[in-house]
């Protein structure tokens, strides 16, 4: 047998195996062996692709973004509404539970619970009334002090919840007298050699303190300078 015939028989006995590799796999396996010019062209092509930051958005992209924001806002509003609804439902359930609990009590126990609630309401009502009266009294005192050109400090630190209008006038009068006395003492310390003026040297030392109008028409706080 000749050598050529033997080689032909060996090739005839071997089965044909097709190449099942994909182009991507073939490119990965043979990429290192590619021609330098082909590698350079591929690199230049990658460089020519625009970056993501320079991408031009189309109207469809804009519409999709707007729709996504609207869905997000609607979801947040729905969650807030559900939370508010659940809170109201919890309050209603709490009141129903209290009503059921109250209905199960005996008659005497119900009377006791109602009495406690009534006392609580009375205390709250009294507290509100006292605070309202104190606020009104404070406002009137500030108005009178401002009209008489007195410092607001004369009436700013008073406990209006535990004082009435008459006692308030007396308290401010005492503070006014103490203030004048303190000023006089301070002047005597600063000017120790000054000659005090006596009643004989001044024709009417309290003339500036006399009311210029009848008692019924005097200005607010005028009595504080007339005692």
Short mmCIF file of C-alpha atoms in Angstrom, two decimals, residues 59-166:
data_model
loop_
_atom_site.label_atom_id
_atom_site.label_comp_id
_atom_site.label_asym_id
_atom_site.label_seq_id
_atom_site.Cartn_x
_atom_site.Cartn_y
_atom_site.Cartn_z
CA UNK A 59 -38.62 63.76 24.02
CA UNK A 60 -39.42 60.15 24.92
CA UNK A 61 -36.68 60.19 27.55
CA UNK A 62 -38.10 63.41 28.99
CA UNK A 63 -41.65 62.02 29.04
CA UNK A 64 -40.47 58.87 30.80
CA UNK A 65 -38.65 60.94 33.45
CA UNK A 66 -41.74 63.12 34.03
CA UNK A 67 -43.97 60.05 34.29
CA UNK A 68 -41.60 58.50 36.83
CA UNK A 69 -41.66 61.64 38.99
CA UNK A 70 -45.46 61.76 38.83
CA UNK A 71 -45.69 58.13 39.90
CA UNK A 72 -43.32 58.84 42.79
CA UNK A 73 -45.34 61.89 43.92
CA UNK A 74 -48.60 59.96 43.67
CA UNK A 75 -47.14 57.12 45.71
CA UNK A 76 -45.98 59.51 48.44
CA UNK A 77 -49.38 61.24 48.54
CA UNK A 78 -51.14 57.89 48.73
CA UNK A 79 -48.90 56.76 51.60
CA UNK A 80 -49.52 60.01 53.50
CA UNK A 81 -53.28 59.67 53.03
CA UNK A 82 -53.18 56.08 54.21
CA UNK A 83 -51.19 57.06 57.30
CA UNK A 84 -53.65 59.83 58.15
CA UNK A 85 -56.58 57.47 57.62
CA UNK A 86 -55.00 54.86 59.88
CA UNK A 87 -54.43 57.45 62.62
CA UNK A 88 -58.09 58.51 62.46
CA UNK A 89 -59.18 54.89 62.51
CA UNK A 90 -57.04 54.24 65.58
CA UNK A 91 -58.64 57.20 67.38
CA UNK A 92 -62.11 55.94 66.49
CA UNK A 93 -61.22 52.46 67.71
CA UNK A 94 -59.85 53.90 70.94
CA UNK A 95 -63.06 55.82 71.58
CA UNK A 96 -65.12 52.74 70.79
CA UNK A 97 -63.04 50.70 73.20
CA UNK A 98 -63.55 53.31 75.93
CA UNK A 99 -67.29 53.35 75.24
CA UNK A 100 -67.47 49.56 75.42
CA UNK A 101 -65.45 49.54 78.60
CA UNK A 102 -67.72 52.18 80.10
CA UNK A 103 -70.86 50.27 79.10
CA UNK A 104 -69.62 47.19 80.95
CA UNK A 105 -69.22 49.06 84.23
CA UNK A 106 -71.83 48.96 86.92
CA UNK A 107 -74.12 51.92 87.50
CA UNK A 108 -72.18 53.16 90.55
CA UNK A 109 -68.88 52.85 88.70
CA UNK A 110 -70.29 54.81 85.77
CA UNK A 111 -71.34 57.60 88.10
CA UNK A 112 -67.84 57.72 89.59
CA UNK A 113 -66.18 57.91 86.17
CA UNK A 114 -68.54 60.65 85.04
CA UNK A 115 -67.88 62.60 88.25
CA UNK A 116 -64.11 62.40 87.68
CA UNK A 117 -64.50 63.63 84.13
CA UNK A 118 -66.70 66.49 85.29
CA UNK A 119 -64.16 67.55 87.91
CA UNK A 120 -61.39 67.49 85.31
CA UNK A 121 -63.42 69.70 83.00
CA UNK A 122 -64.15 72.13 85.83
CA UNK A 123 -60.46 72.42 86.68
CA UNK A 124 -59.58 73.07 83.05
CA UNK A 125 -62.33 75.67 82.79
CA UNK A 126 -61.11 77.45 85.95
CA UNK A 127 -57.53 77.42 84.71
CA UNK A 128 -58.54 78.95 81.38
CA UNK A 129 -60.60 81.62 83.12
CA UNK A 130 -57.76 82.56 85.50
CA UNK A 131 -55.30 82.80 82.64
CA UNK A 132 -57.68 84.97 80.63
CA UNK A 133 -58.21 87.34 83.56
CA UNK A 134 -54.46 87.54 84.19
CA UNK A 135 -53.80 88.37 80.54
CA UNK A 136 -56.44 91.10 80.56
CA UNK A 137 -55.06 92.60 83.77
CA UNK A 138 -51.52 92.56 82.40
CA UNK A 139 -52.63 94.28 79.20
CA UNK A 140 -54.44 97.02 81.12
CA UNK A 141 -51.43 97.57 83.39
CA UNK A 142 -49.11 97.93 80.39
CA UNK A 143 -51.48 100.39 78.74
CA UNK A 144 -51.72 102.52 81.89
CA UNK A 145 -47.96 102.46 82.43
CA UNK A 146 -47.36 103.48 78.82
CA UNK A 147 -49.89 106.31 79.04
CA UNK A 148 -48.24 107.59 82.26
CA UNK A 149 -44.74 107.23 80.67
CA UNK A 150 -43.69 104.71 83.28
CA UNK A 151 -41.15 101.97 82.52
CA UNK A 152 -42.72 98.68 81.47
CA UNK A 153 -40.49 97.00 84.06
CA UNK A 154 -42.85 98.37 86.71
CA UNK A 155 -45.51 95.91 85.59
CA UNK A 156 -43.64 93.17 83.69
CA UNK A 157 -42.72 90.87 86.60
CA UNK A 158 -46.01 90.91 88.51
CA UNK A 159 -47.91 87.68 89.16
CA UNK A 160 -51.25 88.66 87.68
CA UNK A 161 -52.87 85.36 88.58
CA UNK A 162 -52.71 86.14 92.29
CA UNK A 163 -53.56 89.85 92.37
CA UNK A 164 -56.58 92.00 91.67
CA UNK A 165 -56.84 95.45 90.09
CA UNK A 166 -56.85 97.41 93.38
#
